[in-house]
PDB file of C-alpha atoms and ligand atoms in Angstrom:
ATOM      1  CA  MET A   1       7.570 -21.860  -3.860  1.00 80.00           C
ATOM      2  CA  ALA A   2       6.453 -18.681  -2.149  1.00 90.00           C
ATOM      3  CA  THR A   3       4.759 -15.981  -4.237  1.00 92.00           C
ATOM      4  CA  TYR A   4       5.693 -12.316  -3.869  1.00 95.00           C
ATOM      5  CA  ILE A   5       3.428  -9.636  -5.267  1.00 95.00           C
ATOM      6  CA  VAL A   6       4.086  -5.896  -5.062  1.00 97.00           C
ATOM      7  CA  LEU A   7       1.089  -3.584  -5.388  1.00 96.00           C
ATOM      8  CA  LEU A   8       2.111  -0.355  -7.028  1.00 97.00           C
ATOM      9  CA  GLY A   9       0.087   2.818  -7.428  1.00 95.00           C
ATOM     10  CA  PRO A  10      -0.296   6.344  -6.084  1.00 94.00           C
ATOM     11  CA  PRO A  11      -1.838   7.064  -2.677  1.00 90.00           C
ATOM     12  CA  GLY A  12      -5.594   6.809  -3.143  1.00 86.00           C
ATOM     13  CA  ALA A  13      -5.449   4.341  -6.055  1.00 91.00           C
ATOM     14  CA  GLY A  14      -7.234   1.733  -3.948  1.00 88.00           C
ATOM     15  CA  LYS A  15      -4.216  -0.417  -3.029  1.00 91.00           C
ATOM     16  CA  GLY A  16      -5.469  -1.243   0.478  1.00 88.00           C
ATOM     17  CA  THR A  17      -8.908  -2.321  -0.751  1.00 88.00           C
ATOM     18  CA  GLN A  18      -7.522  -4.407  -3.617  1.00 93.00           C
ATOM     19  CA  ALA A  19      -4.841  -5.888  -1.382  1.00 93.00           C
ATOM     20  CA  GLN A  20      -7.499  -7.497   0.800  1.00 89.00           C
ATOM     21  CA  ILE A  21      -9.177  -9.073  -2.247  1.00 89.00           C
ATOM     22  CA  ILE A  22      -5.900 -10.384  -3.704  1.00 91.00           C
ATOM     23  CA  ALA A  23      -4.382 -11.639  -0.444  1.00 91.00           C
ATOM     24  CA  LYS A  24      -7.516 -13.669   0.257  1.00 89.00           C
ATOM     25  CA  GLU A  25      -7.754 -15.093  -3.270  1.00 90.00           C
ATOM     26  CA  PHE A  26      -4.122 -16.262  -3.351  1.00 89.00           C
ATOM     27  CA  GLY A  27      -3.684 -17.113   0.356  1.00 91.00           C
ATOM     28  CA  LEU A  28      -0.927 -14.516   0.793  1.00 94.00           C
ATOM     29  CA  MET A  29      -0.037 -12.448   3.844  1.00 95.00           C
ATOM     30  CA  HIS A  30      -0.977  -8.799   3.325  1.00 95.00           C
ATOM     31  CA  VAL A  31       1.955  -6.661   4.483  1.00 96.00           C
ATOM     32  CA  SER A  32       1.316  -2.910   4.384  1.00 95.00           C
ATOM     33  CA  SER A  33       4.279  -0.737   5.359  1.00 97.00           C
ATOM     34  CA  GLY A  34       1.885   2.122   6.216  1.00 94.00           C
ATOM     35  CA  ASP A  35      -0.047  -0.180   8.582  1.00 94.00           C
ATOM     36  CA  LEU A  36       3.219  -1.354  10.190  1.00 97.00           C
ATOM     37  CA  PHE A  37       4.204   2.268  10.816  1.00 97.00           C
ATOM     38  CA  ARG A  38       0.741   3.103  12.197  1.00 94.00           C
ATOM     39  CA  GLU A  39       0.947   0.091  14.528  1.00 95.00           C
ATOM     40  CA  ASN A  40       4.323   1.347  15.807  1.00 96.00           C
ATOM     41  CA  LEU A  41       2.836   4.805  16.250  1.00 95.00           C
ATOM     42  CA  LYS A  42      -0.074   3.418  18.265  1.00 93.00           C
ATOM     43  CA  ASN A  43       2.265   1.380  20.486  1.00 96.00           C
ATOM     44  CA  GLN A  44       4.599   4.364  20.835  1.00 95.00           C
ATOM     45  CA  THR A  45       7.692   2.354  19.908  1.00 96.00           C
ATOM     46  CA  GLU A  46      11.006   4.054  19.064  1.00 96.00           C
ATOM     47  CA  LEU A  47      10.318   3.315  15.399  1.00 96.00           C
ATOM     48  CA  GLY A  48       6.867   4.876  15.708  1.00 96.00           C
ATOM     49  CA  LYS A  49       8.286   8.040  17.271  1.00 96.00           C
ATOM     50  CA  LEU A  50      10.884   8.296  14.517  1.00 96.00           C
ATOM     51  CA  ALA A  51       8.289   7.771  11.749  1.00 97.00           C
ATOM     52  CA  LYS A  52       5.637  10.160  13.102  1.00 95.00           C
ATOM     53  CA  GLY A  53       7.091  13.450  11.821  1.00 94.00           C
ATOM     54  CA  PHE A  54       7.632  12.088   8.325  1.00 95.00           C
ATOM     55  CA  MET A  55       4.149  10.597   8.188  1.00 93.00           C
ATOM     56  CA  ASP A  56       2.437  13.744   9.477  1.00 90.00           C
ATOM     57  CA  ARG A  57       4.195  15.782   6.796  1.00 88.00           C
ATOM     58  CA  GLY A  58       3.315  13.275   4.064  1.00 88.00           C
ATOM     59  CA  GLU A  59       7.003  12.496   3.484  1.00 93.00           C
ATOM     60  CA  LEU A  60       8.676   9.125   3.240  1.00 96.00           C
ATOM     61  CA  VAL A  61      10.278   7.553   6.286  1.00 98.00           C
ATOM     62  CA  PRO A  62      14.038   7.028   5.582  1.00 98.00           C
ATOM     63  CA  ASP A  63      14.935   3.934   3.571  1.00 98.00           C
ATOM     64  CA  ASP A  64      17.150   2.192   6.158  1.00 97.00           C
ATOM     65  CA  VAL A  65      14.485   1.991   8.881  1.00 96.00           C
ATOM     66  CA  THR A  66      11.698   1.177   6.409  1.00 98.00           C
ATOM     67  CA  ILE A  67      13.705  -1.621   4.794  1.00 98.00           C
ATOM     68  CA  ALA A  68      14.663  -3.113   8.176  1.00 97.00           C
ATOM     69  CA  MET A  69      11.023  -3.047   9.335  1.00 97.00           C
ATOM     70  CA  VAL A  70       9.682  -4.794   6.209  1.00 97.00           C
ATOM     71  CA  LYS A  71      12.535  -7.300   6.137  1.00 96.00           C
ATOM     72  CA  ASP A  72      11.753  -8.309   9.703  1.00 95.00           C
ATOM     73  CA  ARG A  73       8.044  -8.681   8.887  1.00 96.00           C
ATOM     74  CA  ILE A  74       8.358 -10.775   5.730  1.00 94.00           C
ATOM     75  CA  SER A  75      10.891 -13.155   7.236  1.00 91.00           C
ATOM     76  CA  ARG A  76       8.365 -14.341   9.848  1.00 93.00           C
ATOM     77  CA  LEU A  77       6.800 -17.772   9.643  1.00 91.00           C
ATOM     78  CA  ASP A  78       3.300 -16.502   8.729  1.00 93.00           C
ATOM     79  CA  CYS A  79       4.764 -15.164   5.462  1.00 93.00           C
ATOM     80  CA  GLU A  80       6.235 -18.440   4.285  1.00 90.00           C
ATOM     81  CA  LYS A  81       3.561 -19.035   1.577  1.00 91.00           C
ATOM     82  CA  GLY A  82       4.245 -15.600   0.146  1.00 93.00           C
ATOM     83  CA  VAL A  83       3.418 -11.963   0.635  1.00 96.00           C
ATOM     84  CA  LEU A  84       1.386  -9.230  -0.925  1.00 96.00           C
ATOM     85  CA  LEU A  85       3.312  -6.019  -0.357  1.00 97.00           C
ATOM     86  CA  ASP A  86       1.256  -2.837  -0.193  1.00 95.00           C
ATOM     87  CA  GLY A  87       3.069   0.521   0.054  1.00 96.00           C
ATOM     88  CA  PHE A  88       6.549  -1.023  -0.181  1.00 98.00           C
ATOM     89  CA  PRO A  89       8.849  -0.531  -2.045  1.00 98.00           C
ATOM     90  CA  ARG A  90       8.370   3.206  -2.559  1.00 97.00           C
ATOM     91  CA  THR A  91      11.886   4.209  -3.695  1.00 98.00           C
ATOM     92  CA  PRO A  92      14.419   2.637  -6.078  1.00 97.00           C
ATOM     93  CA  ALA A  93      16.674   1.838  -3.059  1.00 98.00           C
ATOM     94  CA  GLN A  94      13.814  -0.041  -1.383  1.00 98.00           C
ATOM     95  CA  ALA A  95      13.121  -1.956  -4.609  1.00 98.00           C
ATOM     96  CA  GLU A  96      16.796  -2.988  -4.843  1.00 98.00           C
ATOM     97  CA  ALA A  97      16.783  -4.046  -1.177  1.00 98.00           C
ATOM     98  CA  LEU A  98      13.624  -6.095  -1.690  1.00 98.00           C
ATOM     99  CA  GLY A  99      15.184  -7.842  -4.686  1.00 97.00           C
ATOM    100  CA  GLU A 100      18.248  -8.743  -2.605  1.00 97.00           C
ATOM    101  CA  MET A 101      16.104  -9.873   0.316  1.00 95.00           C
ATOM    102  CA  LEU A 102      14.054 -12.228  -1.866  1.00 95.00           C
ATOM    103  CA  LYS A 103      17.128 -13.494  -3.659  1.00 95.00           C
ATOM    104  CA  GLY A 104      18.395 -14.548  -0.237  1.00 92.00           C
ATOM    105  CA  LEU A 105      15.180 -16.591   0.157  1.00 90.00           C
ATOM    106  CA  GLY A 106      15.650 -18.143  -3.311  1.00 92.00           C
ATOM    107  CA  SER A 107      12.755 -16.071  -4.664  1.00 94.00           C
ATOM    108  CA  LYS A 108      11.934 -12.890  -6.571  1.00 95.00           C
ATOM    109  CA  VAL A 109       9.110 -10.425  -7.140  1.00 96.00           C
ATOM    110  CA  ASP A 110       6.648 -12.421  -9.277  1.00 94.00           C
ATOM    111  CA  CYS A 111       4.172  -9.758 -10.290  1.00 94.00           C
ATOM    112  CA  VAL A 112       3.638  -6.011  -9.845  1.00 96.00           C
ATOM    113  CA  PRO A 113       0.056  -4.943 -10.473  1.00 95.00           C
ATOM    114  CA  TYR A 114       0.171  -1.205 -11.059  1.00 95.00           C
ATOM    115  CA  ILE A 115      -3.105   0.662 -10.457  1.00 95.00           C
ATOM    116  CA  SER A 116      -2.967   3.864 -12.488  1.00 94.00           C
ATOM    117  CA  VAL A 117      -5.186   6.810 -11.540  1.00 93.00           C
ATOM    118  CA  PRO A 118      -4.816  10.483 -12.589  1.00 90.00           C
ATOM    119  CA  ALA A 119      -3.844  13.014  -9.872  1.00 85.00           C
ATOM    120  CA  GLU A 120      -7.123  14.974  -9.827  1.00 85.00           C
ATOM    121  CA  VAL A 121      -9.121  11.816  -9.148  1.00 89.00           C
ATOM    122  CA  LEU A 122      -6.728  10.894  -6.323  1.00 88.00           C
ATOM    123  CA  ILE A 123      -7.259  14.153  -4.472  1.00 85.00           C
ATOM    124  CA  GLU A 124     -11.035  13.707  -4.527  1.00 84.00           C
ATOM    125  CA  ARG A 125     -10.749  10.116  -3.362  1.00 83.00           C
ATOM    126  CA  LEU A 126      -8.286  10.707  -0.526  1.00 84.00           C
ATOM    127  CA  SER A 127     -10.171  13.629   0.917  1.00 83.00           C
ATOM    128  CA  GLY A 128     -13.306  11.513   1.507  1.00 88.00           C
ATOM    129  CA  ARG A 129     -11.519   8.519   2.929  1.00 89.00           C
ATOM    130  CA  TRP A 130     -12.363   6.933   6.291  1.00 92.00           C
ATOM    131  CA  THR A 131     -10.485   4.082   7.961  1.00 92.00           C
ATOM    132  CA  CYS A 132     -11.270   1.576  10.696  1.00 94.00           C
ATOM    133  CA  PRO A 133      -8.374   1.858  13.177  1.00 90.00           C
ATOM    134  CA  ALA A 134      -9.088  -1.649  14.507  1.00 91.00           C
ATOM    135  CA  CYS A 135      -9.088  -3.733  11.289  1.00 91.00           C
ATOM    136  CA  GLY A 136      -7.603  -1.322   8.729  1.00 87.00           C
ATOM    137  CA  ARG A 137     -10.562  -1.505   6.343  1.00 91.00           C
ATOM    138  CA  VAL A 138     -10.883   1.591   4.170  1.00 90.00           C
ATOM    139  CA  TYR A 139     -14.133   3.304   3.101  1.00 93.00           C
ATOM    140  CA  HIS A 140     -15.026   6.361   1.034  1.00 91.00           C
ATOM    141  CA  GLU A 141     -17.985   8.565   1.930  1.00 90.00           C
ATOM    142  CA  LYS A 142     -19.014   8.773  -1.737  1.00 88.00           C
ATOM    143  CA  PHE A 143     -17.514   5.814  -3.622  1.00 86.00           C
ATOM    144  CA  ASN A 144     -17.506   3.039  -1.042  1.00 90.00           C
ATOM    145  CA  PRO A 145     -19.553   4.033   2.026  1.00 95.00           C
ATOM    146  CA  PRO A 146     -20.082   1.737   5.015  1.00 97.00           C
ATOM    147  CA  THR A 147     -23.669   0.503   5.570  1.00 97.00           C
ATOM    148  CA  GLN A 148     -24.001   2.829   8.550  1.00 96.00           C
ATOM    149  CA  ALA A 149     -22.150   6.169   8.358  1.00 94.00           C
ATOM    150  CA  GLY A 150     -19.044   6.262  10.567  1.00 95.00           C
ATOM    151  CA  VAL A 151     -19.224   2.570  11.544  1.00 97.00           C
ATOM    152  CA  CYS A 152     -17.069  -0.289  10.200  1.00 97.00           C
ATOM    153  CA  ASP A 153     -19.085  -3.058   8.460  1.00 97.00           C
ATOM    154  CA  ALA A 154     -16.574  -5.698   9.536  1.00 96.00           C
ATOM    155  CA  ASP A 155     -16.246  -5.086  13.267  1.00 96.00           C
ATOM    156  CA  GLY A 156     -18.573  -2.209  14.234  1.00 96.00           C
ATOM    157  CA  GLY A 157     -15.610   0.046  15.132  1.00 95.00           C
ATOM    158  CA  ALA A 158     -15.866   3.841  14.862  1.00 96.00           C
ATOM    159  CA  LEU A 159     -14.266   5.055  11.600  1.00 96.00           C
ATOM    160  CA  ILE A 160     -11.663   7.832  11.644  1.00 93.00           C
ATOM    161  CA  GLN A 161     -10.067  10.111   9.064  1.00 88.00           C
ATOM    162  CA  ARG A 162      -6.285   9.628   8.988  1.00 82.00           C
ATOM    163  CA  ASP A 163      -4.270  12.773   9.776  1.00 80.00           C
ATOM    164  CA  ASP A 164      -2.402  12.377   6.504  1.00 79.00           C
ATOM    165  CA  ASP A 165      -5.665  12.230   4.512  1.00 79.00           C
ATOM    166  CA  LYS A 166      -6.195  15.963   5.160  1.00 77.00           C
ATOM    167  CA  SER A 167      -5.911  18.044   1.978  1.00 74.00           C
ATOM    168  CA  GLU A 168      -2.441  19.731   2.136  1.00 79.00           C
ATOM    169  CA  THR A 169      -0.829  16.468   3.169  1.00 85.00           C
ATOM    170  CA  VAL A 170      -2.681  14.634   0.403  1.00 85.00           C
ATOM    171  CA  GLU A 171      -1.138  16.920  -2.220  1.00 87.00           C
ATOM    172  CA  ARG A 172       2.318  16.453  -0.710  1.00 89.00           C
ATOM    173  CA  ARG A 173       1.916  12.661  -0.711  1.00 90.00           C
ATOM    174  CA  ILE A 174       0.944  12.684  -4.380  1.00 91.00           C
ATOM    175  CA  ARG A 175       3.966  14.840  -5.228  1.00 92.00           C
ATOM    176  CA  VAL A 176       6.308  12.591  -3.227  1.00 94.00           C
ATOM    177  CA  TYR A 177       4.848   9.609  -5.078  1.00 95.00           C
ATOM    178  CA  GLY A 178       5.551  11.252  -8.454  1.00 94.00           C
ATOM    179  CA  GLU A 179       9.146  12.050  -7.524  1.00 96.00           C
ATOM    180  CA  GLN A 180      10.242   8.976  -5.577  1.00 96.00           C
ATOM    181  CA  THR A 181       7.902   6.078  -6.319  1.00 97.00           C
ATOM    182  CA  ALA A 182       6.816   6.560  -9.953  1.00 96.00           C
ATOM    183  CA  PRO A 183      10.305   5.522 -11.222  1.00 97.00           C
ATOM    184  CA  LEU A 184       9.464   2.011  -9.978  1.00 98.00           C
ATOM    185  CA  ILE A 185       6.943   1.655 -12.809  1.00 97.00           C
ATOM    186  CA  ALA A 186       9.784   1.615 -15.358  1.00 97.00           C
ATOM    187  CA  TYR A 187      11.982  -0.452 -13.007  1.00 98.00           C
ATOM    188  CA  TYR A 188       9.453  -3.291 -12.789  1.00 97.00           C
ATOM    189  CA  ARG A 189       8.446  -2.958 -16.434  1.00 96.00           C
ATOM    190  CA  ASN A 190      12.092  -3.596 -17.343  1.00 97.00           C
ATOM    191  CA  LEU A 191      12.054  -6.703 -15.173  1.00 95.00           C
ATOM    192  CA  GLY A 192       9.018  -7.881 -17.158  1.00 94.00           C
ATOM    193  CA  VAL A 193       6.711  -8.198 -14.138  1.00 95.00           C
ATOM    194  CA  LEU A 194       4.535  -5.075 -14.410  1.00 95.00           C
ATOM    195  CA  ALA A 195       0.786  -5.497 -15.020  1.00 93.00           C
ATOM    196  CA  GLU A 196      -0.932  -2.136 -15.499  1.00 93.00           C
ATOM    197  CA  VAL A 197      -4.597  -1.828 -14.516  1.00 94.00           C
ATOM    198  CA  ASP A 198      -6.878   1.179 -15.075  1.00 93.00           C
ATOM    199  CA  GLY A 199      -7.779   2.227 -11.521  1.00 93.00           C
ATOM    200  CA  THR A 200     -10.562   4.672 -12.427  1.00 92.00           C
ATOM    201  CA  GLN A 201     -13.112   1.854 -12.776  1.00 91.00           C
ATOM    202  CA  SER A 202     -15.282   0.386 -10.016  1.00 88.00           C
ATOM    203  CA  ILE A 203     -13.645  -1.502  -7.135  1.00 88.00           C
ATOM    204  CA  GLU A 204     -15.111  -4.797  -8.431  1.00 91.00           C
ATOM    205  CA  GLU A 205     -13.921  -4.178 -11.987  1.00 94.00           C
ATOM    206  CA  VAL A 206     -10.403  -3.200 -10.873  1.00 93.00           C
ATOM    207  CA  GLY A 207     -10.353  -6.299  -8.638  1.00 93.00           C
ATOM    208  CA  LYS A 208     -11.256  -8.575 -11.581  1.00 93.00           C
ATOM    209  CA  LEU A 209      -8.591  -7.033 -13.826  1.00 92.00           C
ATOM    210  CA  MET A 210      -5.961  -7.390 -11.109  1.00 91.00           C
ATOM    211  CA  LEU A 211      -6.770 -11.038 -10.419  1.00 92.00           C
ATOM    212  CA  ALA A 212      -6.629 -11.839 -14.138  1.00 91.00           C
ATOM    213  CA  ALA A 213      -3.269 -10.063 -14.493  1.00 85.00           C
ATOM    214  CA  ILE A 214      -1.768 -11.909 -11.510  1.00 86.00           C
ATOM    215  CA  ARG A 215      -3.071 -15.314 -12.606  1.00 85.00           C
ATOM    216  CA  LYS A 216      -1.138 -14.959 -15.837  1.00 78.00           C
ATOM    217  CA  VAL A 217       2.174 -14.823 -14.022  1.00 68.00           C
ATOM    218  CA  ALA A 218       1.825 -16.118 -10.450  1.00 63.00           C
TER     219      ALA A 218
HETATM  220  P1  LIG B 301       0.402   4.526   3.395  1.00 68.01           P
HETATM  221  O1  LIG B 301      -0.596   4.015   4.360  1.00 68.01           O
HETATM  222  O2  LIG B 301       1.016   3.427   2.553  1.00 68.01           O
HETATM  223  O3  LIG B 301      -0.096   5.662   2.554  1.00 68.01           O
HETATM  224  O4  LIG B 301       1.635   5.109   4.260  1.00 68.01           O
HETATM  225  C1  LIG B 301       1.451   6.178   5.165  1.00 68.01           C
HETATM  226  C2  LIG B 301       2.772   6.868   5.437  1.00 68.01           C
HETATM  227  O5  LIG B 301       3.719   5.938   6.005  1.00 68.01           O
HETATM  228  C3  LIG B 301       3.487   7.403   4.201  1.00 68.01           C
HETATM  229  O6  LIG B 301       3.012   8.684   3.807  1.00 68.01           O
HETATM  230  C4  LIG B 301       4.939   7.451   4.678  1.00 68.01           C
HETATM  231  O7  LIG B 301       5.177   8.543   5.555  1.00 68.01           O
HETATM  232  C5  LIG B 301       5.029   6.167   5.509  1.00 68.01           C
HETATM  233  N1  LIG B 301       5.427   5.023   4.654  1.00 68.01           N
HETATM  234  C6  LIG B 301       4.678   3.926   4.346  1.00 68.01           C
HETATM  235  N2  LIG B 301       5.351   3.075   3.551  1.00 68.01           N
HETATM  236  C7  LIG B 301       6.565   3.639   3.339  1.00 68.01           C
HETATM  237  C8  LIG B 301       7.709   3.268   2.577  1.00 68.01           C
HETATM  238  N3  LIG B 301       7.728   2.134   1.870  1.00 68.01           N
HETATM  239  N4  LIG B 301       8.782   4.107   2.596  1.00 68.01           N
HETATM  240  C9  LIG B 301       8.783   5.239   3.316  1.00 68.01           C
HETATM  241  N5  LIG B 301       7.722   5.669   4.024  1.00 68.01           N
HETATM  242  C10 LIG B 301       6.617   4.888   4.047  1.00 68.01           C
END
């Protein structure tokens, strides 16, 4: 049966980095709603144009379009062994929709690793973040620098700073997370699938804790 894992945590908790480790370990498809939106933005699709304003302001894209986009992605053949969702769901309505979607596939959310990190640490982390636009790998100038400054270790691409990683937007994104996404912690705890991990430790340590938590249930 397919395995479905939802990575939960505030922006800057290290979800993208951990997602790559987990997806590889469990042979799951990494589906990041933020990456899907950025891809649409790059290709200038209707969806991309609609999402741009929300993303630039650090707000959430409306539920209906976000749900439709993720539903389309996870119903493709390359997701049949299971999916690691990163950045989705981000509202209670999205969580309900995901539950319904998986029920339709005879499945459910198996595990929700929740990376907890205090707000002040998040701001510091997000402001020094650099991303490879080609492969999506994320670096930090202080905590996780590439071997050569400004260059991706994986594919040699030039690293960029995302528009929404600029400081005012960062604060807005953290606030939006607190208001709209944090309620999902209790939602998944009630379903008995939440596995909380202290995200202030090193990337390797957080990775080990996450893998151990997932192995218990998945
Ligand atoms: P991320 O890369 O996950 O931080 O997402 C970047 C931006 O894409 C967010 O600030 C939102 O504007 C948008 N976005 C990503 N995922 C979602 C979602 N599940 N619901 C609504 N908006 C989203």
